């Protein structure tokens, strides 16, 4: 083999590697098995369902906390942070609030790092299903990034099956006091058909 043909085969090997890495970037930690775990009960308050034409692509389990700050008279929700797990309990992403509300009014966000993707949404509707847990909710996406990743092109997010996460039932006594309240929930992510 001449050195130039060796170089050509090295270059084509590198090109093939780069293509497989690029394709690999489009795989997610979700399997077809995950789609079978999407469970959205029928008969909920109609406000909790996204419009027809949106289909669930994943249901992730969230373990985290709702963060509250005292404004003087009340506990105000200021952030939420959670880890997101697929049906095999592998961590696939995180939930958090953007530092600022986005131009479309969205702040709650869900993010994957590998491959990267982000969706931000605003609340459309909430209903208190259990008195000792945060509301169930429907959120509409205000922006999303990286269609290759799980959350790219997501249109709606539902928060269902919440457990705990409420602020203290007594009014705060100190301004700017903070309180983090552990919670779990499922988030269901929708895309347009
Ligand atoms: C604190 O938050 C409550 C509930 O959102 C609101 O009604 C009240 O006006 C707020 N108080 C101050 C001082 O901002
Ligand atoms: C919420 O917490 C996350 C993680 O610490 C942080 O990146 C984000 O900026 C916070 N958002 C707000 C509104 O404080
Ligand atoms: C509460 O926090 C705000 C924002 O960080 C700050 O401007 C204000 O001075 C604080 N008030 C008190 C009483 O600590």
PDB file of N, CA, C and O in Angstrom, residues 64-109:
ATOM      1  N   UNK A  64     -37.553  15.066  42.791  1.00  0.00           N
ATOM      2  CA  UNK A  64     -36.884  16.336  43.040  1.00  0.00           C
ATOM      3  C   UNK A  64     -37.548  17.158  44.105  1.00  0.00           C
ATOM      4  O   UNK A  64     -38.087  16.613  45.080  1.00  0.00           O
ATOM      5  N   UNK A  65     -37.504  18.476  43.919  1.00  0.00           N
ATOM      6  CA  UNK A  65     -38.062  19.384  44.922  1.00  0.00           C
ATOM      7  C   UNK A  65     -38.662  20.620  44.266  1.00  0.00           C
ATOM      8  O   UNK A  65     -38.200  21.054  43.205  1.00  0.00           O
ATOM      9  N   UNK A  66     -39.704  21.139  44.896  1.00  0.00           N
ATOM     10  CA  UNK A  66     -40.291  22.429  44.539  1.00  0.00           C
ATOM     11  C   UNK A  66     -39.721  23.433  45.541  1.00  0.00           C
ATOM     12  O   UNK A  66     -39.717  23.179  46.750  1.00  0.00           O
ATOM     13  N   UNK A  67     -39.244  24.564  45.021  1.00  0.00           N
ATOM     14  CA  UNK A  67     -38.565  25.538  45.873  1.00  0.00           C
ATOM     15  C   UNK A  67     -39.418  26.793  46.044  1.00  0.00           C
ATOM     16  O   UNK A  67     -39.869  27.376  45.058  1.00  0.00           O
ATOM     17  N   UNK A  68     -39.612  27.194  47.301  1.00  0.00           N
ATOM     18  CA  UNK A  68     -40.459  28.337  47.612  1.00  0.00           C
ATOM     19  C   UNK A  68     -39.646  29.411  48.339  1.00  0.00           C
ATOM     20  O   UNK A  68     -38.713  29.103  49.082  1.00  0.00           O
ATOM     21  N   UNK A  69     -40.050  30.670  48.114  1.00  0.00           N
ATOM     22  CA  UNK A  69     -39.450  31.791  48.832  1.00  0.00           C
ATOM     23  C   UNK A  69     -40.572  32.618  49.443  1.00  0.00           C
ATOM     24  O   UNK A  69     -41.620  32.811  48.805  1.00  0.00           O
ATOM     25  N   UNK A  70     -40.355  33.092  50.654  1.00  0.00           N
ATOM     26  CA  UNK A  70     -41.373  33.897  51.333  1.00  0.00           C
ATOM     27  C   UNK A  70     -41.323  35.330  50.816  1.00  0.00           C
ATOM     28  O   UNK A  70     -40.257  35.943  50.787  1.00  0.00           O
ATOM     29  N   UNK A  71     -42.478  35.853  50.410  1.00  0.00           N
ATOM     30  CA  UNK A  71     -42.506  37.235  49.933  1.00  0.00           C
ATOM     31  C   UNK A  71     -42.988  38.186  51.028  1.00  0.00           C
ATOM     32  O   UNK A  71     -43.254  39.348  50.761  1.00  0.00           O
ATOM     33  N   UNK A  72     -43.126  37.689  52.218  1.00  0.00           N
ATOM     34  CA  UNK A  72     -43.612  38.512  53.311  1.00  0.00           C
ATOM     35  C   UNK A  72     -44.907  37.956  53.865  1.00  0.00           C
ATOM     36  O   UNK A  72     -45.055  37.797  55.067  1.00  0.00           O
ATOM     37  N   UNK A  73     -45.825  37.604  52.944  1.00  0.00           N
ATOM     38  CA  UNK A  73     -47.117  37.091  53.405  1.00  0.00           C
ATOM     39  C   UNK A  73     -47.381  35.667  52.951  1.00  0.00           C
ATOM     40  O   UNK A  73     -48.196  34.967  53.536  1.00  0.00           O
ATOM     41  N   UNK A  74     -46.699  35.230  51.889  1.00  0.00           N
ATOM     42  CA  UNK A  74     -47.010  33.909  51.321  1.00  0.00           C
ATOM     43  C   UNK A  74     -45.744  33.228  50.820  1.00  0.00           C
ATOM     44  O   UNK A  74     -44.719  33.878  50.575  1.00  0.00           O
ATOM     45  N   UNK A  75     -45.843  31.893  50.649  1.00  0.00           N
ATOM     46  CA  UNK A  75     -44.773  31.113  50.021  1.00  0.00           C
ATOM     47  C   UNK A  75     -44.996  31.166  48.520  1.00  0.00           C
ATOM     48  O   UNK A  75     -46.049  30.765  48.038  1.00  0.00           O
ATOM     49  N   UNK A  76     -44.003  31.656  47.781  1.00  0.00           N
ATOM     50  CA  UNK A  76     -44.122  31.778  46.327  1.00  0.00           C
ATOM     51  C   UNK A  76     -43.175  30.781  45.668  1.00  0.00           C
ATOM     52  O   UNK A  76     -41.989  30.707  46.026  1.00  0.00           O
ATOM     53  N   UNK A  77     -43.705  30.014  44.716  1.00  0.00           N
ATOM     54  CA  UNK A  77     -42.879  29.039  43.997  1.00  0.00           C
ATOM     55  C   UNK A  77     -41.839  29.784  43.165  1.00  0.00           C
ATOM     56  O   UNK A  77     -42.185  30.649  42.355  1.00  0.00           O
ATOM     57  N   UNK A  78     -40.556  29.471  43.363  1.00  0.00           N
ATOM     58  CA  UNK A  78     -39.510  30.171  42.618  1.00  0.00           C
ATOM     59  C   UNK A  78     -38.711  29.248  41.711  1.00  0.00           C
ATOM     60  O   UNK A  78     -38.032  29.712  40.795  1.00  0.00           O
ATOM     61  N   UNK A  79     -38.766  27.948  41.955  1.00  0.00           N
ATOM     62  CA  UNK A  79     -37.993  27.021  41.128  1.00  0.00           C
ATOM     63  C   UNK A  79     -38.488  25.612  41.390  1.00  0.00           C
ATOM     64  O   UNK A  79     -39.197  25.358  42.382  1.00  0.00           O
ATOM     65  N   UNK A  80     -38.120  24.730  40.499  1.00  0.00           N
ATOM     66  CA  UNK A  80     -38.314  23.297  40.725  1.00  0.00           C
ATOM     67  C   UNK A  80     -37.096  22.616  40.145  1.00  0.00           C
ATOM     68  O   UNK A  80     -36.591  23.042  39.097  1.00  0.00           O
ATOM     69  N   UNK A  81     -36.577  21.634  40.829  1.00  0.00           N
ATOM     70  CA  UNK A  81     -35.438  20.884  40.290  1.00  0.00           C
ATOM     71  C   UNK A  81     -35.729  19.404  40.486  1.00  0.00           C
ATOM     72  O   UNK A  81     -36.190  18.988  41.554  1.00  0.00           O
ATOM     73  N   UNK A  82     -35.487  18.627  39.440  1.00  0.00           N
ATOM     74  CA  UNK A  82     -35.760  17.194  39.541  1.00  0.00           C
ATOM     75  C   UNK A  82     -34.910  16.437  38.535  1.00  0.00           C
ATOM     76  O   UNK A  82     -34.525  16.978  37.498  1.00  0.00           O
ATOM     77  N   UNK A  83     -34.636  15.186  38.865  1.00  0.00           N
ATOM     78  CA  UNK A  83     -34.024  14.266  37.908  1.00  0.00           C
ATOM     79  C   UNK A  83     -35.138  13.513  37.210  1.00  0.00           C
ATOM     80  O   UNK A  83     -36.169  13.191  37.822  1.00  0.00           O
ATOM     81  N   UNK A  84     -34.930  13.213  35.941  1.00  0.00           N
ATOM     82  CA  UNK A  84     -35.949  12.539  35.128  1.00  0.00           C
ATOM     83  C   UNK A  84     -35.454  11.150  34.740  1.00  0.00           C
ATOM     84  O   UNK A  84     -34.333  11.007  34.240  1.00  0.00           O
ATOM     85  N   UNK A  85     -36.288  10.157  34.969  1.00  0.00           N
ATOM     86  CA  UNK A  85     -35.898   8.765  34.734  1.00  0.00           C
ATOM     87  C   UNK A  85     -36.836   8.103  33.730  1.00  0.00           C
ATOM     88  O   UNK A  85     -38.050   8.352  33.742  1.00  0.00           O
ATOM     89  N   UNK A  86     -36.260   7.222  32.900  1.00  0.00           N
ATOM     90  CA  UNK A  86     -37.085   6.452  31.964  1.00  0.00           C
ATOM     91  C   UNK A  86     -37.632   5.212  32.679  1.00  0.00           C
ATOM     92  O   UNK A  86     -37.439   5.032  33.882  1.00  0.00           O
ATOM     93  N   UNK A  87     -38.278   4.345  31.895  1.00  0.00           N
ATOM     94  CA  UNK A  87     -38.968   3.208  32.519  1.00  0.00           C
ATOM     95  C   UNK A  87     -38.011   2.191  33.119  1.00  0.00           C
ATOM     96  O   UNK A  87     -38.416   1.347  33.909  1.00  0.00           O
ATOM     97  N   UNK A  88     -36.734   2.254  32.726  1.00  0.00           N
ATOM     98  CA  UNK A  88     -35.742   1.352  33.344  1.00  0.00           C
ATOM     99  C   UNK A  88     -34.991   2.034  34.471  1.00  0.00           C
ATOM    100  O   UNK A  88     -33.962   1.555  34.931  1.00  0.00           O
ATOM    101  N   UNK A  89     -35.534   3.204  34.887  1.00  0.00           N
ATOM    102  CA  UNK A  89     -34.971   4.015  35.961  1.00  0.00           C
ATOM    103  C   UNK A  89     -33.551   4.466  35.651  1.00  0.00           C
ATOM    104  O   UNK A  89     -32.706   4.603  36.534  1.00  0.00           O
ATOM    105  N   UNK A  90     -33.276   4.695  34.359  1.00  0.00           N
ATOM    106  CA  UNK A  90     -32.025   5.339  33.958  1.00  0.00           C
ATOM    107  C   UNK A  90     -32.305   6.835  33.889  1.00  0.00           C
ATOM    108  O   UNK A  90     -33.341   7.248  33.349  1.00  0.00           O
ATOM    109  N   UNK A  91     -31.383   7.643  34.416  1.00  0.00           N
ATOM    110  CA  UNK A  91     -31.579   9.091  34.377  1.00  0.00           C
ATOM    111  C   UNK A  91     -31.397   9.578  32.939  1.00  0.00           C
ATOM    112  O   UNK A  91     -30.370   9.322  32.315  1.00  0.00           O
ATOM    113  N   UNK A  92     -32.403  10.252  32.403  1.00  0.00           N
ATOM    114  CA  UNK A  92     -32.307  10.730  31.021  1.00  0.00           C
ATOM    115  C   UNK A  92     -32.285  12.252  30.921  1.00  0.00           C
ATOM    116  O   UNK A  92     -32.064  12.803  29.856  1.00  0.00           O
ATOM    117  N   UNK A  93     -32.521  12.955  32.029  1.00  0.00           N
ATOM    118  CA  UNK A  93     -32.521  14.411  31.938  1.00  0.00           C
ATOM    119  C   UNK A  93     -32.846  15.053  33.265  1.00  0.00           C
ATOM    120  O   UNK A  93     -32.912  14.374  34.300  1.00  0.00           O
ATOM    121  N   UNK A  94     -33.028  16.379  33.213  1.00  0.00           N
ATOM    122  CA  UNK A  94     -33.365  17.131  34.424  1.00  0.00           C
ATOM    123  C   UNK A  94     -34.485  18.118  34.134  1.00  0.00           C
ATOM    124  O   UNK A  94     -34.702  18.522  32.991  1.00  0.00           O
ATOM    125  N   UNK A  95     -35.170  18.499  35.202  1.00  0.00           N
ATOM    126  CA  UNK A  95     -36.221  19.513  35.151  1.00  0.00           C
ATOM    127  C   UNK A  95     -35.764  20.691  36.006  1.00  0.00           C
ATOM    128  O   UNK A  95     -35.170  20.505  37.059  1.00  0.00           O
ATOM    129  N   UNK A  96     -35.992  21.910  35.522  1.00  0.00           N
ATOM    130  CA  UNK A  96     -35.603  23.111  36.278  1.00  0.00           C
ATOM    131  C   UNK A  96     -36.358  24.290  35.697  1.00  0.00           C
ATOM    132  O   UNK A  96     -37.010  24.173  34.654  1.00  0.00           O
ATOM    133  N   UNK A  97     -36.269  25.443  36.367  1.00  0.00           N
ATOM    134  CA  UNK A  97     -36.854  26.678  35.835  1.00  0.00           C
ATOM    135  C   UNK A  97     -35.732  27.523  35.234  1.00  0.00           C
ATOM    136  O   UNK A  97     -34.684  27.692  35.872  1.00  0.00           O
ATOM    137  N   UNK A  98     -35.962  28.070  34.044  1.00  0.00           N
ATOM    138  CA  UNK A  98     -35.015  29.043  33.491  1.00  0.00           C
ATOM    139  C   UNK A  98     -34.871  30.186  34.488  1.00  0.00           C
ATOM    140  O   UNK A  98     -35.826  30.526  35.187  1.00  0.00           O
ATOM    141  N   UNK A  99     -33.695  30.831  34.534  1.00  0.00           N
ATOM    142  CA  UNK A  99     -33.520  31.967  35.460  1.00  0.00           C
ATOM    143  C   UNK A  99     -34.565  33.065  35.235  1.00  0.00           C
ATOM    144  O   UNK A  99     -35.001  33.705  36.189  1.00  0.00           O
ATOM    145  N   UNK A 100     -34.949  33.270  33.980  1.00  0.00           N
ATOM    146  CA  UNK A 100     -35.951  34.295  33.659  1.00  0.00           C
ATOM    147  C   UNK A 100     -37.071  33.669  32.833  1.00  0.00           C
ATOM    148  O   UNK A 100     -36.826  32.729  32.084  1.00  0.00           O
ATOM    149  N   UNK A 101     -38.259  34.252  32.938  1.00  0.00           N
ATOM    150  CA  UNK A 101     -39.372  33.839  32.077  1.00  0.00           C
ATOM    151  C   UNK A 101     -38.988  34.171  30.630  1.00  0.00           C
ATOM    152  O   UNK A 101     -38.428  35.238  30.363  1.00  0.00           O
ATOM    153  N   UNK A 102     -39.246  33.242  29.698  1.00  0.00           N
ATOM    154  CA  UNK A 102     -38.872  33.502  28.297  1.00  0.00           C
ATOM    155  C   UNK A 102     -39.892  34.448  27.644  1.00  0.00           C
ATOM    156  O   UNK A 102     -40.928  34.753  28.241  1.00  0.00           O
ATOM    157  N   UNK A 103     -39.600  34.955  26.426  1.00  0.00           N
ATOM    158  CA  UNK A 103     -40.478  35.965  25.811  1.00  0.00           C
ATOM    159  C   UNK A 103     -41.920  35.493  25.606  1.00  0.00           C
ATOM    160  O   UNK A 103     -42.844  36.310  25.526  1.00  0.00           O
ATOM    161  N   UNK A 104     -42.108  34.158  25.535  1.00  0.00           N
ATOM    162  CA  UNK A 104     -43.456  33.622  25.339  1.00  0.00           C
ATOM    163  C   UNK A 104     -44.138  33.273  26.665  1.00  0.00           C
ATOM    164  O   UNK A 104     -45.217  32.694  26.684  1.00  0.00           O
ATOM    165  N   UNK A 105     -43.502  33.598  27.766  1.00  0.00           N
ATOM    166  CA  UNK A 105     -44.118  33.351  29.067  1.00  0.00           C
ATOM    167  C   UNK A 105     -43.775  32.017  29.694  1.00  0.00           C
ATOM    168  O   UNK A 105     -44.352  31.633  30.705  1.00  0.00           O
ATOM    169  N   UNK A 106     -42.834  31.297  29.107  1.00  0.00           N
ATOM    170  CA  UNK A 106     -42.454  29.982  29.633  1.00  0.00           C
ATOM    171  C   UNK A 106     -41.292  30.077  30.607  1.00  0.00           C
ATOM    172  O   UNK A 106     -40.460  30.977  30.517  1.00  0.00           O
ATOM    173  N   UNK A 107     -41.237  29.166  31.559  1.00  0.00           N
ATOM    174  CA  UNK A 107     -40.105  29.105  32.494  1.00  0.00           C
ATOM    175  C   UNK A 107     -39.756  27.667  32.896  1.00  0.00           C
ATOM    176  O   UNK A 107     -38.579  27.304  32.852  1.00  0.00           O
ATOM    177  N   UNK A 108     -40.745  26.837  33.277  1.00  0.00           N
ATOM    178  CA  UNK A 108     -40.407  25.438  33.577  1.00  0.00           C
ATOM    179  C   UNK A 108     -39.783  24.771  32.348  1.00  0.00           C
ATOM    180  O   UNK A 108     -40.290  24.933  31.239  1.00  0.00           O
ATOM    181  N   UNK A 109     -38.679  24.036  32.557  1.00  0.00           N
ATOM    182  CA  UNK A 109     -37.935  23.471  31.434  1.00  0.00           C
ATOM    183  C   UNK A 109     -37.506  22.052  31.728  1.00  0.00           C
ATOM    184  O   UNK A 109     -37.360  21.667  32.898  1.00  0.00           O
TER     185      UNK A 109
END
